[in-house]
Amino acid sequence: SGRPPLGRLPYCKLEHSMMHILATALSGTTRPSNRVGGSPLIPLSDPRNAQRAGPEQIHLTGASVDSIHVTWSDNDTSTAPSVVEVRAVSDAASWTAVPGPSGSVYSALQAADACPGGYTDPSCIYTSSVLHSVQLTQLEPATKYEYRVRSAAGKVQERSSRSLRFTTPPAAGSPAVRFGVVADLGQTTNSSATVAGLQQAAEDGSIDAILLGGDLSYADGDHRRWDSYARLFEGLWAGVPVAHVGGNHEVSSGGENWLGDSRRD
């Protein structure tokens, strides 16, 4: 699409950059989680993975003290311009509409493990819903905002106040910035418990942002798994800024070649 990926560092800088970020984050107080080993994959048939009408898969990336990207999917076929309406929680009477580029779709041949029929089987060609992304700018640091997304026929997605609010990170020079740090997340029952813990920490005000050290959805060429990943954990991704890098599961596993990741950043 020509648009640089948002919230993702260049692959050539992954190891150095992420190790520097983690070293900085971990130099303060840490509360590591217990590793509990492998667990069952959450099936695509799980009710949480059902496609919803209107905007869904809402997530926040590329945050700084004064800007953030809001990205989402809409199953409407229109590629009309994307709009995010935002206001500071302390100024609840005034919404500001921030326009973005038109939504886009992409198609990909599913990996053989996901669809053995190959390119001669039309069902093996995945086509995404319409993907939208808007950058919010001129935000204030350490400020709580309320937002809602609008696309296609003007539908507005308003979930609970928890899931569609975020707080910008503290300004430079603040005494502390608190991170939730996670990697190799995937879509298992353990993943779900990990995300629930991070979501609780965010609701408690214990973390300001999340660092995700690669290997996100474990889609591995099954692009339906990018949709399910975003649906399963939207409650967290829609309320906490995330900075993530890619790993081998975004680069090479199942022929991913950054496609599923970069189109949703």
Short mmCIF file of C-alpha atoms in Angstrom, two decimals:
data_model
loop_
_atom_site.label_atom_id
_atom_site.label_comp_id
_atom_site.label_asym_id
_atom_site.label_seq_id
_atom_site.Cartn_x
_atom_site.Cartn_y
_atom_site.Cartn_z
CA SER A 1 0.00 0.00 0.00
CA GLY A 2 3.04 2.28 0.31
CA ARG A 3 2.10 3.14 3.90
CA PRO A 4 4.87 2.40 6.42
CA PRO A 5 3.80 -0.07 9.09
CA LEU A 6 2.62 1.62 12.26
CA GLY A 7 3.75 0.56 15.69
CA ARG A 8 6.31 -1.88 14.27
CA LEU A 9 10.08 -1.43 14.14
CA PRO A 10 12.05 -2.37 11.00
CA TYR A 11 13.00 -6.03 11.06
CA CYS A 12 16.71 -5.32 10.66
CA LYS A 13 16.62 -3.46 13.96
CA LEU A 14 14.43 -5.87 15.90
CA GLU A 15 16.95 -7.49 18.17
CA HIS A 16 18.95 -4.38 19.08
CA SER A 17 15.92 -2.12 19.47
CA MET A 18 13.76 -4.54 21.42
CA MET A 19 16.60 -5.54 23.74
CA HIS A 20 17.26 -1.87 24.46
CA ILE A 21 13.57 -1.23 25.17
CA LEU A 22 13.27 -4.30 27.38
CA ALA A 23 16.45 -3.48 29.27
CA THR A 24 15.13 0.00 29.95
CA ALA A 25 11.70 -1.29 30.96
CA LEU A 26 13.08 -4.03 33.18
CA SER A 27 15.52 -1.75 34.97
CA GLY A 28 12.63 -0.69 37.17
CA THR A 29 10.25 -2.80 39.23
CA THR A 30 9.11 -5.99 37.47
CA ARG A 31 6.42 -8.55 38.19
CA PRO A 32 7.07 -11.51 35.89
CA SER A 33 4.29 -13.97 35.14
CA ASN A 34 4.67 -17.71 35.72
CA ARG A 35 5.27 -19.76 32.58
CA VAL A 36 2.76 -22.60 32.46
CA GLY A 37 3.72 -24.32 29.20
CA GLY A 38 1.64 -25.12 26.15
CA SER A 39 -2.13 -25.02 26.03
CA PRO A 40 -4.94 -25.73 23.53
CA LEU A 41 -5.46 -23.47 20.54
CA ILE A 42 -8.72 -21.51 20.69
CA PRO A 43 -10.73 -22.82 17.69
CA LEU A 44 -12.02 -20.55 14.97
CA SER A 45 -15.49 -21.83 15.85
CA ASP A 46 -15.27 -20.24 19.30
CA PRO A 47 -18.15 -17.73 19.67
CA ARG A 48 -15.63 -14.97 20.46
CA ASN A 49 -14.31 -15.36 16.90
CA ALA A 50 -17.64 -14.70 15.19
CA GLN A 51 -17.57 -11.76 12.80
CA ARG A 52 -19.59 -8.81 14.06
CA ALA A 53 -21.56 -6.35 11.98
CA GLY A 54 -19.92 -2.95 11.64
CA PRO A 55 -16.50 -1.90 12.95
CA GLU A 56 -14.55 -4.53 14.90
CA GLN A 57 -10.97 -5.66 15.68
CA ILE A 58 -10.21 -2.19 17.06
CA HIS A 59 -6.64 -1.69 18.26
CA LEU A 60 -4.19 1.06 19.19
CA THR A 61 -0.58 1.19 17.98
CA GLY A 62 2.25 3.61 17.31
CA ALA A 63 1.60 5.70 20.43
CA SER A 64 3.63 8.61 21.72
CA VAL A 65 2.78 11.27 24.30
CA ASP A 66 0.87 13.27 21.67
CA SER A 67 -0.30 10.83 18.99
CA ILE A 68 -1.69 7.34 18.46
CA HIS A 69 -2.95 5.21 15.56
CA VAL A 70 -6.42 3.64 15.70
CA THR A 71 -6.92 0.67 13.37
CA TRP A 72 -10.00 -1.47 12.79
CA SER A 73 -11.86 -3.73 10.38
CA ASP A 74 -15.32 -3.26 8.90
CA ASN A 75 -17.23 -5.94 7.01
CA ASP A 76 -19.08 -3.34 4.97
CA THR A 77 -17.86 -3.45 1.36
CA SER A 78 -17.46 0.32 1.13
CA THR A 79 -13.94 1.77 1.16
CA ALA A 80 -15.13 5.22 2.26
CA PRO A 81 -12.77 7.45 4.27
CA SER A 82 -12.12 6.38 7.83
CA VAL A 83 -13.06 8.65 10.74
CA VAL A 84 -12.24 8.54 14.46
CA GLU A 85 -14.17 10.78 16.82
CA VAL A 86 -12.24 11.64 19.98
CA ARG A 87 -12.55 13.80 23.06
CA ALA A 88 -10.81 14.15 26.38
CA VAL A 89 -12.85 12.47 29.11
CA SER A 90 -12.69 15.74 31.07
CA ASP A 91 -14.35 17.50 28.10
CA ALA A 92 -17.17 15.05 27.45
CA ALA A 93 -19.38 17.56 25.63
CA SER A 94 -17.11 18.04 22.61
CA TRP A 95 -16.19 15.39 19.98
CA THR A 96 -13.52 16.08 17.36
CA ALA A 97 -13.81 14.12 14.10
CA VAL A 98 -10.41 13.09 12.72
CA PRO A 99 -10.48 11.82 9.11
CA GLY A 100 -8.10 9.28 7.66
CA PRO A 101 -7.47 7.57 4.33
CA SER A 102 -10.01 5.31 2.69
CA GLY A 103 -10.12 1.73 3.88
CA SER A 104 -8.46 -1.04 1.89
CA VAL A 105 -8.63 -4.81 1.46
CA TYR A 106 -6.06 -7.45 0.63
CA SER A 107 -6.15 -11.03 -0.60
CA ALA A 108 -3.73 -13.90 -0.03
CA LEU A 109 -3.40 -17.60 -0.79
CA GLN A 110 -3.87 -19.54 2.41
CA ALA A 111 -0.98 -21.72 3.60
CA ALA A 112 -1.23 -25.42 2.73
CA ASP A 113 -1.83 -26.38 6.37
CA ALA A 114 -4.88 -24.07 6.45
CA CYS A 115 -6.27 -25.03 3.04
CA PRO A 116 -4.75 -28.10 1.32
CA GLY A 117 -6.66 -27.45 -1.92
CA GLY A 118 -4.16 -24.80 -2.98
CA TYR A 119 -4.57 -22.12 -5.61
CA THR A 120 -7.02 -24.21 -7.68
CA ASP A 121 -9.52 -24.13 -4.80
CA PRO A 122 -11.29 -20.73 -4.66
CA SER A 123 -11.99 -21.19 -0.94
CA CYS A 124 -8.22 -21.08 -0.35
CA ILE A 125 -8.06 -17.42 -1.37
CA TYR A 126 -8.52 -15.28 1.71
CA THR A 127 -9.87 -11.74 1.30
CA SER A 128 -9.92 -9.41 4.28
CA SER A 129 -12.70 -7.14 5.41
CA VAL A 130 -12.11 -3.42 4.82
CA LEU A 131 -9.18 -2.30 6.97
CA HIS A 132 -9.04 1.27 8.29
CA SER A 133 -6.41 3.29 10.15
CA VAL A 134 -6.42 6.87 11.46
CA GLN A 135 -3.68 8.75 13.28
CA LEU A 136 -4.78 10.98 16.15
CA THR A 137 -2.41 13.88 16.81
CA GLN A 138 -2.10 16.90 19.11
CA LEU A 139 -2.97 14.81 22.16
CA GLU A 140 -1.88 15.73 25.67
CA PRO A 141 0.42 13.41 27.67
CA ALA A 142 -0.97 11.35 30.55
CA THR A 143 -4.53 12.24 29.52
CA LYS A 144 -7.54 9.93 29.29
CA TYR A 145 -9.44 10.06 26.01
CA GLU A 146 -12.70 8.57 24.81
CA TYR A 147 -13.03 7.59 21.16
CA ARG A 148 -15.24 5.87 18.64
CA VAL A 149 -14.61 4.79 15.07
CA ARG A 150 -16.76 5.41 12.02
CA SER A 151 -16.47 3.96 8.55
CA ALA A 152 -18.48 2.77 5.55
CA ALA A 153 -22.11 3.89 5.83
CA GLY A 154 -21.41 6.05 8.87
CA LYS A 155 -21.90 3.32 11.47
CA VAL A 156 -20.41 4.29 14.81
CA GLN A 157 -18.98 1.60 17.06
CA GLU A 158 -19.40 2.47 20.73
CA ARG A 159 -18.53 -0.31 23.15
CA SER A 160 -18.22 0.06 26.89
CA SER A 161 -16.39 3.06 28.28
CA ARG A 162 -13.56 0.71 29.26
CA SER A 163 -12.90 -0.76 25.84
CA LEU A 164 -13.01 2.55 23.94
CA ARG A 165 -10.91 4.71 26.21
CA PHE A 166 -7.18 5.07 26.36
CA THR A 167 -4.65 7.12 28.28
CA THR A 168 -1.64 8.64 26.55
CA PRO A 169 1.80 7.80 28.02
CA PRO A 170 3.43 10.17 30.50
CA ALA A 171 5.58 13.01 29.18
CA ALA A 172 9.35 12.70 28.88
CA GLY A 173 10.97 13.32 32.23
CA SER A 174 8.13 11.75 34.21
CA PRO A 175 9.26 9.72 37.24
CA ALA A 176 8.17 6.41 35.70
CA VAL A 177 6.57 4.76 32.69
CA ARG A 178 5.06 1.34 33.39
CA PHE A 179 5.01 -1.36 30.72
CA GLY A 180 3.30 -4.68 30.34
CA VAL A 181 5.82 -6.87 28.48
CA VAL A 182 4.75 -9.98 26.54
CA ALA A 183 5.83 -11.99 23.50
CA ASP A 184 4.93 -15.18 21.59
CA LEU A 185 1.29 -14.65 22.43
CA GLY A 186 -0.68 -16.71 19.93
CA GLN A 187 -4.31 -17.70 20.48
CA THR A 188 -4.45 -20.36 23.18
CA THR A 189 -6.21 -20.68 26.50
CA ASN A 190 -2.97 -19.55 28.16
CA SER A 191 -2.86 -16.55 25.82
CA SER A 192 -6.36 -15.64 26.90
CA ALA A 193 -5.35 -15.76 30.57
CA THR A 194 -2.26 -13.64 29.87
CA VAL A 195 -4.32 -11.01 28.06
CA ALA A 196 -6.89 -11.00 30.87
CA GLY A 197 -4.07 -10.29 33.33
CA LEU A 198 -2.75 -7.42 31.21
CA GLN A 199 -6.25 -6.04 30.81
CA GLN A 200 -6.79 -6.10 34.56
CA ALA A 201 -3.45 -4.33 35.09
CA ALA A 202 -4.50 -1.66 32.60
CA GLU A 203 -7.87 -1.18 34.28
CA ASP A 204 -6.13 -0.90 37.65
CA GLY A 205 -3.82 1.78 36.25
CA SER A 206 -0.75 -0.43 36.81
CA ILE A 207 0.61 -0.13 33.24
CA ASP A 208 0.83 2.74 30.76
CA ALA A 209 1.57 0.77 27.57
CA ILE A 210 2.43 -2.70 26.28
CA LEU A 211 5.64 -3.90 24.64
CA LEU A 212 4.97 -6.97 22.48
CA GLY A 213 8.22 -8.66 21.50
CA GLY A 214 7.14 -10.42 18.32
CA ASP A 215 5.27 -13.58 17.25
CA LEU A 216 1.83 -12.08 17.63
CA SER A 217 -1.06 -14.12 16.21
CA TYR A 218 0.75 -17.33 15.15
CA ALA A 219 -1.41 -17.19 12.03
CA ASP A 220 1.40 -18.84 10.03
CA GLY A 221 -0.25 -18.26 6.69
CA ASP A 222 -3.85 -18.80 7.82
CA HIS A 223 -5.07 -15.22 7.50
CA ARG A 224 -8.32 -15.99 9.26
CA ARG A 225 -6.15 -16.19 12.36
CA TRP A 226 -5.27 -12.51 12.10
CA ASP A 227 -8.98 -11.75 12.31
CA SER A 228 -9.54 -14.09 15.25
CA TYR A 229 -6.49 -12.70 17.09
CA ALA A 230 -7.83 -9.17 16.83
CA ARG A 231 -11.34 -10.22 17.85
CA LEU A 232 -10.31 -12.37 20.81
CA PHE A 233 -8.21 -9.68 22.46
CA GLU A 234 -9.89 -6.47 21.29
CA GLY A 235 -10.82 -5.62 24.87
CA LEU A 236 -7.12 -5.08 25.61
CA TRP A 237 -5.86 -3.77 22.25
CA ALA A 238 -8.63 -1.14 22.05
CA GLY A 239 -7.73 0.40 25.40
CA VAL A 240 -3.94 0.26 25.80
CA PRO A 241 -1.28 1.57 23.37
CA VAL A 242 0.90 -1.26 22.02
CA ALA A 243 4.39 -1.08 20.49
CA HIS A 244 5.32 -4.33 18.81
CA VAL A 245 8.02 -5.86 16.68
CA GLY A 246 7.82 -8.88 14.42
CA GLY A 247 9.35 -12.30 14.74
CA ASN A 248 9.71 -15.33 12.53
CA HIS A 249 5.94 -15.95 12.67
CA GLU A 250 5.34 -12.57 11.00
CA VAL A 251 8.21 -12.93 8.54
CA SER A 252 8.48 -16.48 7.25
CA SER A 253 6.15 -18.99 8.94
CA GLY A 254 3.52 -20.16 6.45
CA GLY A 255 4.76 -17.64 3.89
CA GLU A 256 3.55 -14.65 5.95
CA ASN A 257 6.13 -12.19 4.55
CA TRP A 258 4.79 -9.43 6.85
CA LEU A 259 1.51 -9.32 4.90
CA GLY A 260 -1.06 -10.05 7.63
CA ASP A 261 0.85 -7.97 10.18
CA SER A 262 1.63 -4.90 8.10
CA ARG A 263 -1.88 -4.53 6.71
CA ARG A 264 -3.29 -4.34 10.24
CA ASP A 265 -0.70 -2.07 11.86
#
